[in-house]
Each structure stands twice: as C-alpha cells, then as structure tokens.
XYZ file of C-alpha atoms in Angstrom:
339
model
C 102.817 -37.971 209.630
C 103.736 -39.807 206.415
C 101.845 -43.089 205.939
C 100.780 -43.679 209.536
C 97.452 -45.468 210.065
C 97.668 -47.348 206.769
C 97.865 -50.958 205.631
C 100.216 -51.852 202.764
C 99.580 -54.336 199.947
C 101.816 -54.773 196.883
C 100.077 -55.955 193.691
C 101.244 -55.998 190.061
C 98.177 -54.437 188.447
C 99.579 -54.983 184.941
C 98.773 -58.715 185.234
C 95.343 -60.317 184.930
C 95.454 -61.811 188.434
C 96.615 -58.474 189.838
C 93.717 -56.701 188.162
C 91.312 -59.196 189.706
C 92.678 -58.321 193.156
C 92.317 -54.578 192.515
C 88.752 -55.025 191.259
C 87.850 -57.048 194.342
C 89.239 -54.277 196.543
C 87.302 -51.652 194.581
C 84.089 -53.654 194.824
C 84.072 -53.470 198.607
C 85.669 -50.048 199.107
C 84.132 -46.662 199.846
C 87.028 -44.781 198.231
C 89.726 -45.672 195.711
C 92.654 -43.243 195.430
C 95.093 -43.299 192.507
C 98.082 -41.102 191.695
C 99.106 -42.322 188.226
C 99.396 -40.536 184.893
C 95.944 -40.108 183.359
C 95.158 -43.019 181.068
C 97.401 -45.524 182.860
C 94.589 -47.431 184.563
C 92.407 -47.310 181.460
C 94.902 -49.583 179.682
C 94.039 -52.253 182.239
C 90.323 -51.460 182.460
C 90.763 -50.229 186.013
C 89.607 -46.671 185.285
C 86.399 -45.177 186.644
C 84.316 -45.744 183.505
C 85.129 -49.461 183.536
C 84.714 -49.879 187.285
C 81.660 -47.829 188.258
C 79.150 -50.382 186.993
C 80.411 -52.912 189.568
C 80.238 -50.441 192.456
C 78.085 -47.383 191.797
C 78.809 -46.079 195.296
C 82.582 -45.955 194.809
C 84.364 -42.617 195.183
C 87.152 -42.820 192.579
C 89.694 -40.158 193.560
C 92.368 -39.264 191.010
C 95.322 -37.020 191.817
C 97.679 -36.082 188.987
C 100.013 -33.314 187.908
C 97.726 -31.485 185.490
C 94.355 -33.232 185.714
C 92.658 -35.904 183.635
C 92.507 -33.884 180.409
C 94.153 -30.939 178.693
C 97.418 -30.327 176.803
C 99.659 -31.247 179.770
C 97.571 -34.091 181.247
C 99.909 -36.885 180.101
C 103.023 -35.275 181.566
C 104.607 -36.532 184.762
C 104.793 -34.106 187.637
C 106.635 -33.527 190.898
C 106.305 -30.968 193.650
C 109.204 -28.619 192.850
C 108.652 -28.366 189.074
C 104.959 -27.705 189.668
C 105.687 -25.092 192.310
C 107.912 -23.430 189.715
C 105.448 -23.710 186.839
C 102.499 -22.732 189.020
C 104.054 -19.465 190.202
C 105.090 -20.279 193.780
C 108.845 -20.216 193.172
C 108.348 -16.996 191.235
C 107.326 -15.223 194.458
C 109.566 -17.079 196.930
C 113.067 -16.118 198.025
C 115.127 -12.979 198.583
C 114.603 -9.810 196.585
C 116.611 -10.059 193.345
C 117.958 -13.426 194.476
C 118.036 -16.904 192.964
C 114.846 -19.021 192.890
C 114.073 -20.731 196.197
C 111.788 -23.666 196.873
C 109.605 -23.890 199.955
C 111.155 -26.000 202.728
C 108.577 -28.814 202.446
C 106.606 -30.244 199.513
C 103.799 -27.724 199.894
C 102.206 -28.309 196.473
C 102.087 -32.055 197.168
C 100.646 -31.517 200.636
C 97.969 -29.036 199.604
C 96.945 -31.251 196.681
C 96.451 -34.077 199.160
C 94.363 -31.826 201.390
C 92.166 -30.823 198.429
C 91.800 -34.517 197.593
C 90.823 -35.310 201.172
C 88.228 -32.545 201.442
C 86.796 -33.482 198.042
C 86.464 -37.108 199.152
C 84.586 -36.007 202.273
C 82.248 -33.872 200.135
C 81.685 -36.795 197.739
C 80.918 -39.142 200.619
C 78.348 -36.669 201.934
C 76.877 -36.367 198.434
C 76.589 -40.144 198.368
C 74.493 -40.137 201.540
C 71.982 -37.970 199.637
C 72.080 -39.721 196.256
C 73.483 -43.205 196.863
C 75.980 -42.589 194.068
C 79.736 -42.315 193.938
C 81.688 -40.179 191.489
C 85.151 -39.518 190.114
C 87.190 -36.759 191.704
C 89.877 -35.091 189.586
C 92.495 -33.136 191.552
C 95.193 -31.357 189.583
C 98.391 -30.379 191.378
C 98.872 -27.540 188.904
C 95.395 -26.129 189.609
C 96.024 -26.620 193.320
C 99.191 -24.541 193.068
C 97.347 -21.754 191.242
C 94.681 -21.720 193.963
C 97.431 -21.442 196.597
C 98.504 -18.087 195.186
C 95.420 -16.558 196.923
C 95.898 -12.783 197.327
C 98.832 -12.756 194.900
C 96.540 -14.273 192.271
C 93.799 -11.762 193.042
C 96.223 -8.860 192.660
C 97.248 -10.102 189.232
C 93.799 -11.085 187.962
C 92.141 -7.838 189.003
C 94.954 -5.285 188.888
C 97.597 -6.795 186.606
C 100.216 -6.787 189.385
C 102.897 -9.420 188.761
C 104.351 -10.260 192.164
C 108.051 -10.806 192.736
C 110.014 -12.417 195.587
C 109.926 -10.205 198.677
C 112.044 -12.168 201.106
C 109.990 -12.331 204.306
C 108.097 -9.064 203.728
C 104.520 -8.522 202.584
C 103.303 -6.659 199.538
C 100.466 -4.835 201.287
C 101.259 -4.841 205.046
C 104.178 -2.986 206.665
C 105.813 -3.996 208.940
C 105.198 -7.709 208.403
C 108.552 -9.469 208.081
C 111.715 -10.750 209.722
C 114.248 -8.387 211.268
C 117.784 -9.162 212.399
C 118.235 -8.791 216.146
C 121.445 -8.609 218.170
C 121.595 -12.430 218.353
C 119.262 -13.910 215.710
C 116.056 -12.856 213.926
C 112.542 -11.924 214.960
C 109.399 -11.860 212.827
C 107.198 -8.824 213.452
C 103.546 -8.576 212.376
C 101.710 -5.286 212.847
C 98.654 -6.003 210.735
C 96.656 -2.833 211.319
C 97.010 0.725 212.565
C 96.220 -0.171 216.167
C 98.949 -2.815 216.225
C 101.377 -0.381 214.630
C 100.643 2.123 217.397
C 101.493 -0.574 219.944
C 104.654 -1.473 218.068
C 105.710 2.161 218.128
C 105.265 2.198 221.896
C 107.243 -1.030 222.256
C 110.233 0.252 220.298
C 110.183 3.513 222.287
C 108.906 5.734 219.481
C 105.330 6.633 220.495
C 105.429 9.624 218.146
C 105.886 7.428 215.058
C 102.175 7.063 214.092
C 101.790 10.850 214.087
C 104.349 11.084 211.290
C 102.282 11.711 208.119
C 104.449 9.179 206.255
C 103.455 6.317 208.589
C 100.018 7.138 210.033
C 98.142 4.479 207.988
C 99.084 1.133 206.558
C 98.649 2.472 203.037
C 101.184 5.210 203.793
C 103.527 2.739 205.490
C 103.500 0.581 202.369
C 104.154 3.653 200.217
C 107.030 4.768 202.457
C 108.218 1.321 203.489
C 111.868 1.880 202.603
C 112.178 4.779 205.035
C 110.217 3.068 207.821
C 111.992 -0.271 207.522
C 115.401 1.411 207.613
C 114.620 2.821 211.074
C 112.978 -0.360 212.361
C 115.861 -2.519 211.141
C 118.286 -0.406 213.151
C 116.084 -0.509 216.248
C 115.445 -4.270 216.270
C 119.165 -4.944 215.892
C 119.792 -3.250 219.253
C 118.089 -5.980 221.330
C 117.893 -9.764 221.433
C 115.144 -11.848 219.894
C 113.992 -12.913 223.354
C 113.679 -9.263 224.375
C 111.351 -8.463 221.468
C 109.270 -11.605 221.912
C 108.841 -10.875 225.619
C 107.916 -7.233 225.161
C 105.415 -8.048 222.415
C 103.444 -10.229 224.837
C 102.242 -6.992 226.512
C 101.024 -5.493 223.228
C 98.704 -6.364 220.357
C 101.334 -6.831 217.642
C 103.059 -10.205 217.216
C 106.735 -11.076 217.541
C 108.038 -14.586 216.942
C 111.454 -16.224 216.811
C 112.506 -18.198 213.735
C 112.837 -21.644 215.259
C 114.778 -24.564 213.886
C 113.054 -27.968 213.825
C 114.239 -28.935 217.316
C 113.057 -25.639 218.784
C 109.685 -25.997 217.062
C 109.047 -29.446 218.560
C 110.286 -28.280 221.984
C 107.895 -25.315 221.888
C 105.672 -25.264 225.007
C 102.529 -25.355 222.868
C 103.792 -28.378 220.930
C 104.415 -30.199 224.197
C 101.018 -29.162 225.577
C 99.179 -30.354 222.453
C 100.897 -33.752 222.659
C 101.250 -33.797 218.887
C 104.232 -36.165 218.833
C 103.133 -39.789 219.113
C 105.110 -42.986 219.640
C 103.988 -45.997 217.615
C 105.353 -49.529 217.333
C 106.642 -51.006 214.080
C 105.815 -54.698 214.417
C 107.953 -55.896 211.509
C 111.198 -54.365 212.788
C 110.063 -54.421 216.445
C 111.003 -50.804 217.049
C 109.205 -47.742 218.355
C 109.128 -44.702 216.094
C 107.849 -41.187 216.609
C 105.356 -39.578 214.250
C 103.472 -36.302 214.120
C 99.874 -36.855 215.182
C 96.705 -35.343 213.815
C 96.581 -31.556 214.427
C 92.792 -31.515 214.939
C 90.890 -32.405 218.102
C 87.267 -33.555 218.137
C 85.228 -32.385 221.120
C 88.538 -31.543 222.724
C 89.943 -35.040 222.219
C 92.783 -36.385 220.116
C 91.822 -39.334 217.848
C 94.744 -41.130 219.550
C 94.460 -44.443 217.670
C 97.712 -44.253 215.766
C 99.472 -47.116 214.018
C 102.997 -47.133 212.608
C 103.702 -46.462 208.937
C 103.741 -49.934 207.378
C 106.633 -51.671 205.712
C 105.991 -52.126 201.982
C 103.721 -55.157 201.593
C 103.329 -55.625 205.338
C 99.629 -56.446 205.067
C 99.481 -58.101 201.653
C 98.615 -61.538 202.995
C 96.075 -60.380 205.580
C 94.286 -58.178 203.022
C 94.102 -61.053 200.528
C 92.744 -63.287 203.266
C 90.093 -60.657 203.961
C 89.195 -60.861 200.251
C 88.688 -64.620 200.554
C 91.953 -65.902 199.074
C 93.141 -69.245 200.412
C 96.688 -69.868 201.610
C 97.380 -71.924 198.476
C 96.061 -69.182 196.183
C 98.268 -66.654 197.969
C 101.334 -68.910 197.563
C 100.652 -69.176 193.831
C 100.363 -65.384 193.532
C 103.663 -64.989 195.382
C 105.379 -67.558 193.180
C 104.184 -65.708 190.052
C 105.458 -62.383 191.519
C 101.982 -60.872 191.256
C 102.094 -59.885 194.920
C 104.860 -59.092 197.381
C 104.758 -59.473 201.131
C 107.037 -58.181 203.850
C 106.163 -61.117 206.108
C-alpha cells in the first residue's frame, strides 16, 4: 500500500548543502527516482547529465506528466486531467452521460508500474554492461498505452470509442445487470460460455436463434438480446446468479463495496492485509501487502509508511555526517526530521 517499506528524508535541494546530500545519496545508490517537472533538477545540476560521471552505474528514473521533451513537457500534470486528455475519461461512464473518472488514480498507478518494470529492465541491462541509464516515463504515454484494444480499434479501423457503461464493444453479454436485490456482472466471453448461460437462465434454445448463435451476431443484435437478459436477471437475486454460475463456464460476480471486497474469502485466504507498527506515533496500522508470491511465499517483511522526515538523521549518519553537522543543517532549515 502507499509508502510502506520506505525510509523518509527531507532535504532542501535548492540549497548548496542540500545538493551535496542528494549527490552523496546518488553516489551510493542503485536507483534514483524523481517526479519533478523536466528541467527542475538541471537548474541545480542534479540532472542525469551532470550526475552520471560520478556514478556510471546509476539508474536515473524520471517520471513526469508528458516526458522529458516535447511541446507539453514543461506542463504540470495530475492523474485526472491526464486520464481526460489521454482518452480514458472519454470512454468511461454511462452511455450519453457526464464524464466519469475511474475510482482510483489508475493513470498514476500504471505509470508507477511502468517505471518499476523499466527500472528492473535497466538493472538487468547493467549486469550485462556495467552501465546505468536514464529512464523517461511519461504519464500521458502511459495513459495512451492503457487504451489497449480501444486504441487498436481506432488506429486500425478508425473507430472512436464512446462510454459504454459496464458493457463491452465486442463481447455480448459482458456487463452488469440489475437483479432483484442488487447487481450482477455477467461475462460470457465465447460461444460455449453463452450456451451455458442460456442453460442457466432457462433458455437452452437461445443459441439456436440465428440472431444470437455467434458472438458477432450477438454484438450486432445486442439491443434485442440484452432486453431479454435484463428482464431475466431482474427476476432473481445476485446470490442466486452467482451460485448458479459456479456450475457453468460463464462468470457471474457481485459488485462489492470496499468492505465486501476485503471480507471476500479469497482476500482472507491470501492474507493480503498486513498489520505494521508506526514507531513515531506508536500505533499499529493496516496496509495492503504485496499481491505477488515468490515460490508460494509472501515477502512478509513489511514496515509502516514513514512519517515525513522520520529517517532523516539516520540516513545522514549513514552518509557519514556527524551529530554536529546534522544540528547545523537543521538550524539552517536544510533538512527536517520527525524525531
């Protein structure tokens, strides 16, 4: 979850002494990550071109709104505006409705994942060459890459996608339906699954209808098919449809709220919620653990998200600063410490 397993140091990099601290950190680091407007660090000679000579093995990872160059590179950027400008909000929300943002900062998150995977690739490259490199991750480019099949449809067929609610442009049925007590999401991804769905709703003759016998025909005649399915799903509860789907190949899922998601039997089985101790405030807090297991094992070495500046002094001590030097830096407001 956010900021777990990190140490926190606060340094004013606009000052000479602050720049010395940053350079010392860079000199002994494998990876340096920065998320500032392009050109900001160059003003203080902390950019890759000025730093690489002192540590040729350094992976200098830059994450920005539009990348290190180009007509928009100097503009600030945030998740929602970029999701709008990069096309995501243009395909999200109800049909003919107002624009809707995704429930979490998906463009931010995916940009971070691209940054992470690029860092891993650069580290592997370094094992072969002994050299570091600068990585340039653009949130705008990330958002365009996230359009996946929607992008392919436009680039190759000129199809400009629009918001479809919960439905799918090229698979029917693949969406949420109102039930007698809530909603259920149904996914019948191929003809075989549609045959099973027809059995489950009590209409085994449905696939023999020439309007619905293939997915291509179901897409073409989706309005007629969905009208009948909407009526049928509304006759039973969500639990009924989820239970009956477990005996067939199609998928049915409830739309859970956050509490229901974390109380899901699989979430409990995977032990994804971890309790960590915040030493500064002396409290336990819960965080979401890593979703990946290695050889069947959880990394399970979690530390609490730090308070801002929690480790400033210990990191400076690791860099060789004396207690007196640290006091001077504090007095000059070049560093801040939470302890």
